[in-house]
Each structure stands twice: as C-alpha cells, then as structure tokens.
C-alpha cells in the first residue's frame, strides 16, 4: 500500500467548475505540500500545510491531521489550471514522500 | 523563473556513460534537494545537502553521487547509465534545512539510449 494516495487519478472539468482533489496518507507527518506540475514539466509549490486551511487566489487547501487527509480545491476553474497536482507529505524526520499525482484537464 | 537554475535542460547520452547535472539554488538558500521523476516510479527524493554537508539520503543508487560546493551550487553525478535512468531530475532549494520556502528548478530531462 502506498503511503500517499490521491483521488481521482484523472479529472476532466469544464471551465468554471469547482474542482476537488483528495490526498490520503498513512503515516504521521510534520507537514504536507501541494505541488503543481505543468505540461512542460516544471513544478511549483502551491501550499505547505501543517494544520487547518490556506487560500491563495482561487486555490484552497485544507488538511485534517487526525483523519490523515488533505484536499485541494480550485474554484472557477480555467484551462490554465490544467496540470498534474501532486500531494507530498513530510513524515517525521524524513524527506518528501510523493503521491502519484492527479492529472487535471480543464476544457474551455 | 523560480530562481533555481538547472543545467542542462535536456541531455541525451548512451548506456554506460557518465553525466553531471548542475543546480544553482535560489539566492540565499542553503539547502539543496535532488529528485528523480520517472514514468513508472513518479517523484522520488534522492539526496539533500545543507550548506555543503549531506543531510539526508533517499532512494539514491550507488552509481549516483552528489555534492554541494562552497558557493552552494550542487552537482548530481550519474554513472554507468542504464536505460532505466531516463527521467526528469529536479533540484529544489530552501533557505533552511526544513522544507519551508521551497522552490523547484525546471528540471533536467535525461534520456539514456
């Protein structure tokens, strides 16, 4: 069983839709990151969370440490949001463990 | 531009060869991390340096080695290359040892033929 799981694996949405990507993990962590990987390959760190909720523009990330679960929400999705979204956890005393990614396509 | 510079962007080489990938961290960042992203394994942590010293090792093969120089740039050396080493290699940097203010480079795409 992978330490970090994401759902869905692939997601196609229409422009304007509200999108949710989920991440579940099985180990105790000190923090969790959401990363965005563009079609060209570049990776951008979107959020780092250790508790609660963070918002940046149309992106919202939440984490429930007790339930070992995090969600990334995109409001009013746009074709430029099309990318792979990767959940990465930091187990205590360790480095990143990455989820498999969720491939999002937003159609105009 | 993230501030983390990786060179070269693309590299094609033959099996058995040796290559060096270079990473210049964002100005002021002391930590450098190397990651490998292959089609079948996804992203995996390879190794971390902080201010010139190795701090953590992940799934790094013995054929691979890295170092961080006094000017804080880092090099990842891959030797006796195999077809399965074909992957995107990312470098990231952060100001401290912990994973805060984390910035990725654009990666080096290595193709072994």
PDB file of C-alpha atoms in Angstrom:
ATOM      1  CA  UNK A   1       0.000   0.000   0.000  1.00  0.00           C
ATOM      2  CA  UNK A   2       1.388   3.394  -0.986  1.00  0.00           C
ATOM      3  CA  UNK A   3       1.986   5.822   1.849  1.00  0.00           C
ATOM      4  CA  UNK A   4       0.314   8.622  -0.102  1.00  0.00           C
ATOM      5  CA  UNK A   5      -2.751   8.144  -2.258  1.00  0.00           C
ATOM      6  CA  UNK A   6      -4.587  10.651  -4.384  1.00  0.00           C
ATOM      7  CA  UNK A   7      -8.003  10.672  -5.980  1.00  0.00           C
ATOM      8  CA  UNK A   8      -9.067  10.970  -8.620  1.00  0.00           C
ATOM      9  CA  UNK A   9      -6.170   9.845 -10.792  1.00  0.00           C
ATOM     10  CA  UNK A  10      -7.508  11.797 -13.762  1.00  0.00           C
ATOM     11  CA  UNK A  11     -10.060  14.582 -13.850  1.00  0.00           C
ATOM     12  CA  UNK A  12     -11.644  16.433 -16.744  1.00  0.00           C
ATOM     13  CA  UNK A  13     -13.716  19.509 -15.980  1.00  0.00           C
ATOM     14  CA  UNK A  14     -15.458  22.289 -17.845  1.00  0.00           C
ATOM     15  CA  UNK A  15     -14.205  25.813 -17.398  1.00  0.00           C
ATOM     16  CA  UNK A  16     -15.822  27.415 -14.357  1.00  0.00           C
ATOM     17  CA  UNK A  17     -16.390  24.207 -12.424  1.00  0.00           C
ATOM     18  CA  UNK A  18     -15.399  23.736  -8.793  1.00  0.00           C
ATOM     19  CA  UNK A  19     -12.718  21.059  -8.502  1.00  0.00           C
ATOM     20  CA  UNK A  20     -11.626  18.940  -5.561  1.00  0.00           C
ATOM     21  CA  UNK A  21      -8.552  16.719  -5.427  1.00  0.00           C
ATOM     22  CA  UNK A  22      -8.061  14.478  -2.426  1.00  0.00           C
ATOM     23  CA  UNK A  23      -4.957  13.163  -0.700  1.00  0.00           C
ATOM     24  CA  UNK A  24      -4.811  10.471   1.960  1.00  0.00           C
ATOM     25  CA  UNK A  25      -1.707   9.342   3.762  1.00  0.00           C
ATOM     26  CA  UNK A  26      -0.918   6.604   6.237  1.00  0.00           C
ATOM     27  CA  UNK A  27       1.963   7.953   8.309  1.00  0.00           C
ATOM     28  CA  UNK A  28       2.414  10.700  10.856  1.00  0.00           C
ATOM     29  CA  UNK A  29       3.615  13.849   9.187  1.00  0.00           C
ATOM     30  CA  UNK A  30       5.031  17.198  10.113  1.00  0.00           C
ATOM     31  CA  UNK A  31       3.667  18.916   7.007  1.00  0.00           C
ATOM     32  CA  UNK A  32       2.069  18.393   3.618  1.00  0.00           C
ATOM     33  CA  UNK A  33       2.697  20.175   0.345  1.00  0.00           C
ATOM     34  CA  UNK A  34       0.568  20.553  -2.729  1.00  0.00           C
ATOM     35  CA  UNK A  35       2.618  20.835  -5.905  1.00  0.00           C
ATOM     36  CA  UNK A  36       1.563  21.747  -9.430  1.00  0.00           C
ATOM     37  CA  UNK A  37       3.427  20.290 -12.383  1.00  0.00           C
ATOM     38  CA  UNK A  38       2.813  21.980 -15.703  1.00  0.00           C
ATOM     39  CA  UNK A  39       2.713  20.095 -19.004  1.00  0.00           C
ATOM     40  CA  UNK A  40       6.242  21.302 -19.727  1.00  0.00           C
ATOM     41  CA  UNK A  41       7.466  19.565 -16.580  1.00  0.00           C
ATOM     42  CA  UNK A  42       8.130  22.495 -14.243  1.00  0.00           C
ATOM     43  CA  UNK A  43       6.995  22.087 -10.625  1.00  0.00           C
ATOM     44  CA  UNK A  44       5.565  24.846  -8.471  1.00  0.00           C
ATOM     45  CA  UNK A  45       4.918  24.567  -4.761  1.00  0.00           C
ATOM     46  CA  UNK A  46       1.351  25.767  -4.160  1.00  0.00           C
ATOM     47  CA  UNK A  47       0.873  25.281  -0.437  1.00  0.00           C
ATOM     48  CA  UNK A  48       2.558  23.939   2.640  1.00  0.00           C
ATOM     49  CA  UNK A  49       0.137  22.880   5.368  1.00  0.00           C
ATOM     50  CA  UNK A  50       0.541  21.543   8.851  1.00  0.00           C
ATOM     51  CA  UNK A  51      -2.993  22.298  10.026  1.00  0.00           C
ATOM     52  CA  UNK A  52      -6.230  23.984   9.020  1.00  0.00           C
ATOM     53  CA  UNK A  53      -6.743  25.745   5.751  1.00  0.00           C
ATOM     54  CA  UNK A  54      -4.894  28.052   3.373  1.00  0.00           C
ATOM     55  CA  UNK A  55      -6.183  30.123   0.473  1.00  0.00           C
ATOM     56  CA  UNK A  56      -4.337  31.666  -2.430  1.00  0.00           C
ATOM     57  CA  UNK A  57      -6.435  33.231  -5.143  1.00  0.00           C
ATOM     58  CA  UNK A  58      -8.766  30.568  -6.495  1.00  0.00           C
ATOM     59  CA  UNK A  59      -6.939  27.768  -4.706  1.00  0.00           C
ATOM     60  CA  UNK A  60      -7.865  26.463  -1.271  1.00  0.00           C
ATOM     61  CA  UNK A  61      -6.071  23.699   0.595  1.00  0.00           C
ATOM     62  CA  UNK A  62      -7.268  22.007   3.754  1.00  0.00           C
ATOM     63  CA  UNK A  63      -5.796  19.361   5.982  1.00  0.00           C
ATOM     64  CA  UNK A  64      -7.221  17.156   8.714  1.00  0.00           C
ATOM     65  CA  UNK A  65      -4.285  15.766  10.639  1.00  0.00           C
ATOM     66  CA  UNK A  66      -6.427  13.364  12.717  1.00  0.00           C
ATOM     67  CA  UNK A  67      -8.012  11.841   9.618  1.00  0.00           C
ATOM     68  CA  UNK A  68      -4.737  11.965   7.647  1.00  0.00           C
ATOM     69  CA  UNK A  69      -6.453  13.679   4.752  1.00  0.00           C
ATOM     70  CA  UNK A  70      -5.987  16.809   2.698  1.00  0.00           C
ATOM     71  CA  UNK A  71      -7.963  18.387  -0.112  1.00  0.00           C
ATOM     72  CA  UNK A  72      -7.074  20.880  -2.790  1.00  0.00           C
ATOM     73  CA  UNK A  73      -9.945  22.909  -4.190  1.00  0.00           C
ATOM     74  CA  UNK A  74      -9.947  25.051  -7.298  1.00  0.00           C
ATOM     75  CA  UNK A  75     -12.803  27.500  -7.667  1.00  0.00           C
ATOM     76  CA  UNK A  76     -13.906  28.848 -11.062  1.00  0.00           C
ATOM     77  CA  UNK A  77     -11.500  26.530 -12.882  1.00  0.00           C
ATOM     78  CA  UNK A  78      -9.757  27.743 -16.012  1.00  0.00           C
ATOM     79  CA  UNK A  79      -7.928  25.915 -18.820  1.00  0.00           C
ATOM     80  CA  UNK A  80      -4.633  27.298 -17.485  1.00  0.00           C
ATOM     81  CA  UNK A  81      -5.231  25.210 -14.339  1.00  0.00           C
ATOM     82  CA  UNK A  82      -4.633  22.100 -16.448  1.00  0.00           C
ATOM     83  CA  UNK A  83      -1.679  20.348 -14.853  1.00  0.00           C
ATOM     84  CA  UNK A  84      -0.725  17.441 -12.630  1.00  0.00           C
ATOM     85  CA  UNK A  85      -1.334  18.141  -8.951  1.00  0.00           C
ATOM     86  CA  UNK A  86       0.901  16.248  -6.558  1.00  0.00           C
ATOM     87  CA  UNK A  87       0.427  15.795  -2.841  1.00  0.00           C
ATOM     88  CA  UNK A  88       3.690  15.401  -0.945  1.00  0.00           C
ATOM     89  CA  UNK A  89       3.934  14.603   2.745  1.00  0.00           C
ATOM     90  CA  UNK A  90       6.840  15.004   5.101  1.00  0.00           C
ATOM     91  CA  UNK A  91       6.931  12.102   7.577  1.00  0.00           C
ATOM     92  CA  UNK A  92       8.581  12.984  10.872  1.00  0.00           C
ATOM     93  CA  UNK A  93      12.334  13.107  10.468  1.00  0.00           C
ATOM     94  CA  UNK A  94      12.178  12.248   6.783  1.00  0.00           C
ATOM     95  CA  UNK A  95      12.047  13.964   3.449  1.00  0.00           C
ATOM     96  CA  UNK A  96       9.228  14.190   0.951  1.00  0.00           C
ATOM     97  CA  UNK A  97       7.068  11.197   0.086  1.00  0.00           C
ATOM     98  CA  UNK A  98       5.103  11.975  -3.039  1.00  0.00           C
ATOM     99  CA  UNK A  99       1.669  10.921  -4.146  1.00  0.00           C
ATOM    100  CA  UNK A 100       1.117   9.633  -7.671  1.00  0.00           C
ATOM    101  CA  UNK A 101      -0.449  12.875  -8.850  1.00  0.00           C
ATOM    102  CA  UNK A 102      -3.836  13.849 -10.245  1.00  0.00           C
ATOM    103  CA  UNK A 103      -3.955  14.880 -13.886  1.00  0.00           C
ATOM    104  CA  UNK A 104      -6.447  17.722 -14.357  1.00  0.00           C
ATOM    105  CA  UNK A 105      -7.710  18.899 -17.722  1.00  0.00           C
ATOM    106  CA  UNK A 106      -9.983  21.920 -17.797  1.00  0.00           C
ATOM    107  CA  UNK A 107     -11.815  22.322 -21.080  1.00  0.00           C
ATOM    108  CA  UNK A 108     -12.866  25.723 -22.406  1.00  0.00           C
TER     109      UNK A 108
ATOM    110  CA  UNK B   1      11.844  31.976 -13.339  1.00  0.00           C
ATOM    111  CA  UNK B   2      11.873  30.312  -9.907  1.00  0.00           C
ATOM    112  CA  UNK B   3      15.400  31.391  -9.074  1.00  0.00           C
ATOM    113  CA  UNK B   4      16.648  27.796  -9.040  1.00  0.00           C
ATOM    114  CA  UNK B   5      18.709  27.134 -12.161  1.00  0.00           C
ATOM    115  CA  UNK B   6      19.302  23.682 -13.541  1.00  0.00           C
ATOM    116  CA  UNK B   7      21.574  22.853 -16.443  1.00  0.00           C
ATOM    117  CA  UNK B   8      21.415  21.341 -18.929  1.00  0.00           C
ATOM    118  CA  UNK B   9      17.678  21.293 -19.674  1.00  0.00           C
ATOM    119  CA  UNK B  10      17.968  18.238 -21.874  1.00  0.00           C
ATOM    120  CA  UNK B  11      20.621  15.550 -22.097  1.00  0.00           C
ATOM    121  CA  UNK B  12      20.811  12.525 -24.345  1.00  0.00           C
ATOM    122  CA  UNK B  13      23.539  10.001 -23.700  1.00  0.00           C
ATOM    123  CA  UNK B  14      24.357   6.363 -24.231  1.00  0.00           C
ATOM    124  CA  UNK B  15      24.238   3.486 -21.779  1.00  0.00           C
ATOM    125  CA  UNK B  16      27.363   3.125 -19.711  1.00  0.00           C
ATOM    126  CA  UNK B  17      28.208   6.808 -19.860  1.00  0.00           C
ATOM    127  CA  UNK B  18      28.576   9.317 -17.027  1.00  0.00           C
ATOM    128  CA  UNK B  19      26.816  12.681 -16.801  1.00  0.00           C
ATOM    129  CA  UNK B  20      26.780  15.604 -14.404  1.00  0.00           C
ATOM    130  CA  UNK B  21      23.691  17.647 -13.690  1.00  0.00           C
ATOM    131  CA  UNK B  22      24.089  21.065 -12.163  1.00  0.00           C
ATOM    132  CA  UNK B  23      21.871  23.079  -9.839  1.00  0.00           C
ATOM    133  CA  UNK B  24      22.263  26.645  -8.637  1.00  0.00           C
ATOM    134  CA  UNK B  25      19.930  27.331  -5.712  1.00  0.00           C
ATOM    135  CA  UNK B  26      17.890  30.475  -5.252  1.00  0.00           C
ATOM    136  CA  UNK B  27      19.942  33.306  -3.797  1.00  0.00           C
ATOM    137  CA  UNK B  28      20.174  32.918  -0.017  1.00  0.00           C
ATOM    138  CA  UNK B  29      19.004  29.297   0.048  1.00  0.00           C
ATOM    139  CA  UNK B  30      21.333  26.931   1.855  1.00  0.00           C
ATOM    140  CA  UNK B  31      19.528  23.634   1.294  1.00  0.00           C
ATOM    141  CA  UNK B  32      19.526  21.764  -1.984  1.00  0.00           C
ATOM    142  CA  UNK B  33      17.431  18.694  -2.732  1.00  0.00           C
ATOM    143  CA  UNK B  34      17.582  16.338  -5.685  1.00  0.00           C
ATOM    144  CA  UNK B  35      14.602  14.388  -7.001  1.00  0.00           C
ATOM    145  CA  UNK B  36      14.054  11.895  -9.777  1.00  0.00           C
ATOM    146  CA  UNK B  37      10.787  11.637 -11.671  1.00  0.00           C
ATOM    147  CA  UNK B  38      10.418   8.599 -13.889  1.00  0.00           C
ATOM    148  CA  UNK B  39       7.310   7.381 -15.673  1.00  0.00           C
ATOM    149  CA  UNK B  40       6.941   4.225 -13.611  1.00  0.00           C
ATOM    150  CA  UNK B  41       8.110   5.457 -10.187  1.00  0.00           C
ATOM    151  CA  UNK B  42       6.836   9.017 -10.025  1.00  0.00           C
ATOM    152  CA  UNK B  43       8.737  11.569  -7.987  1.00  0.00           C
ATOM    153  CA  UNK B  44      11.324  10.227  -5.590  1.00  0.00           C
ATOM    154  CA  UNK B  45      13.658  12.000  -3.195  1.00  0.00           C
ATOM    155  CA  UNK B  46      17.333  11.285  -3.886  1.00  0.00           C
ATOM    156  CA  UNK B  47      19.510  13.376  -1.590  1.00  0.00           C
ATOM    157  CA  UNK B  48      19.686  16.631   0.386  1.00  0.00           C
ATOM    158  CA  UNK B  49      22.552  18.973   1.169  1.00  0.00           C
ATOM    159  CA  UNK B  50      22.648  21.832   3.599  1.00  0.00           C
ATOM    160  CA  UNK B  51      25.465  24.376   3.469  1.00  0.00           C
ATOM    161  CA  UNK B  52      27.815  21.875   1.879  1.00  0.00           C
ATOM    162  CA  UNK B  53      27.012  18.873   4.051  1.00  0.00           C
ATOM    163  CA  UNK B  54      24.931  15.859   3.176  1.00  0.00           C
ATOM    164  CA  UNK B  55      21.829  15.866   5.361  1.00  0.00           C
ATOM    165  CA  UNK B  56      19.545  13.121   4.111  1.00  0.00           C
ATOM    166  CA  UNK B  57      19.552  10.306   1.602  1.00  0.00           C
ATOM    167  CA  UNK B  58      16.611   8.766  -0.115  1.00  0.00           C
ATOM    168  CA  UNK B  59      16.393   6.244  -2.916  1.00  0.00           C
ATOM    169  CA  UNK B  60      19.714   7.136  -4.476  1.00  0.00           C
ATOM    170  CA  UNK B  61      21.584   4.412  -6.310  1.00  0.00           C
ATOM    171  CA  UNK B  62      25.236   3.716  -5.566  1.00  0.00           C
ATOM    172  CA  UNK B  63      26.016   4.691  -9.180  1.00  0.00           C
ATOM    173  CA  UNK B  64      24.779   8.194  -8.350  1.00  0.00           C
ATOM    174  CA  UNK B  65      26.574  10.730  -6.207  1.00  0.00           C
ATOM    175  CA  UNK B  66      26.168  14.387  -5.418  1.00  0.00           C
ATOM    176  CA  UNK B  67      27.922  17.231  -3.717  1.00  0.00           C
ATOM    177  CA  UNK B  68      27.318  20.819  -2.744  1.00  0.00           C
ATOM    178  CA  UNK B  69      30.144  23.265  -3.279  1.00  0.00           C
ATOM    179  CA  UNK B  70      31.211  26.272  -1.153  1.00  0.00           C
ATOM    180  CA  UNK B  71      29.300  28.608  -3.481  1.00  0.00           C
ATOM    181  CA  UNK B  72      26.234  26.425  -2.682  1.00  0.00           C
ATOM    182  CA  UNK B  73      25.693  25.109  -6.177  1.00  0.00           C
ATOM    183  CA  UNK B  74      25.226  21.372  -6.351  1.00  0.00           C
ATOM    184  CA  UNK B  75      26.054  18.673  -8.852  1.00  0.00           C
ATOM    185  CA  UNK B  76      24.450  15.276  -9.290  1.00  0.00           C
ATOM    186  CA  UNK B  77      26.720  12.731 -10.949  1.00  0.00           C
ATOM    187  CA  UNK B  78      25.160   9.720 -12.639  1.00  0.00           C
ATOM    188  CA  UNK B  79      27.489   6.990 -13.829  1.00  0.00           C
ATOM    189  CA  UNK B  80      27.269   3.651 -15.641  1.00  0.00           C
ATOM    190  CA  UNK B  81      23.982   4.879 -17.020  1.00  0.00           C
ATOM    191  CA  UNK B  82      21.213   2.425 -17.781  1.00  0.00           C
ATOM    192  CA  UNK B  83      18.079   2.839 -19.872  1.00  0.00           C
ATOM    193  CA  UNK B  84      16.036   2.943 -16.671  1.00  0.00           C
ATOM    194  CA  UNK B  85      17.860   6.068 -15.531  1.00  0.00           C
ATOM    195  CA  UNK B  86      15.986   8.066 -18.144  1.00  0.00           C
ATOM    196  CA  UNK B  87      13.932  10.530 -16.143  1.00  0.00           C
ATOM    197  CA  UNK B  88      13.384  14.127 -15.173  1.00  0.00           C
ATOM    198  CA  UNK B  89      15.806  15.193 -12.473  1.00  0.00           C
ATOM    199  CA  UNK B  90      14.674  18.105 -10.332  1.00  0.00           C
ATOM    200  CA  UNK B  91      16.607  20.225  -7.941  1.00  0.00           C
ATOM    201  CA  UNK B  92      14.896  22.299  -5.272  1.00  0.00           C
ATOM    202  CA  UNK B  93      16.206  24.705  -2.690  1.00  0.00           C
ATOM    203  CA  UNK B  94      15.079  26.202   0.584  1.00  0.00           C
ATOM    204  CA  UNK B  95      16.573  28.690   2.965  1.00  0.00           C
ATOM    205  CA  UNK B  96      16.739  26.313   5.902  1.00  0.00           C
ATOM    206  CA  UNK B  97      17.066  22.592   6.447  1.00  0.00           C
ATOM    207  CA  UNK B  98      13.328  22.245   6.889  1.00  0.00           C
ATOM    208  CA  UNK B  99      11.052  22.238   3.893  1.00  0.00           C
ATOM    209  CA  UNK B 100       9.955  25.855   4.029  1.00  0.00           C
ATOM    210  CA  UNK B 101      10.001  28.366   1.217  1.00  0.00           C
ATOM    211  CA  UNK B 102      10.605  25.514  -1.093  1.00  0.00           C
ATOM    212  CA  UNK B 103      11.400  26.285  -4.762  1.00  0.00           C
ATOM    213  CA  UNK B 104      11.881  23.839  -7.597  1.00  0.00           C
ATOM    214  CA  UNK B 105      14.072  24.209 -10.631  1.00  0.00           C
ATOM    215  CA  UNK B 106      12.689  23.438 -14.073  1.00  0.00           C
ATOM    216  CA  UNK B 107      14.434  20.078 -14.233  1.00  0.00           C
ATOM    217  CA  UNK B 108      16.889  18.265 -16.475  1.00  0.00           C
ATOM    218  CA  UNK B 109      15.394  15.693 -18.816  1.00  0.00           C
ATOM    219  CA  UNK B 110      17.850  12.823 -19.186  1.00  0.00           C
ATOM    220  CA  UNK B 111      17.400  10.309 -21.955  1.00  0.00           C
ATOM    221  CA  UNK B 112      19.641   7.262 -21.999  1.00  0.00           C
ATOM    222  CA  UNK B 113      19.724   5.444 -25.336  1.00  0.00           C
TER     223      UNK B 113
END
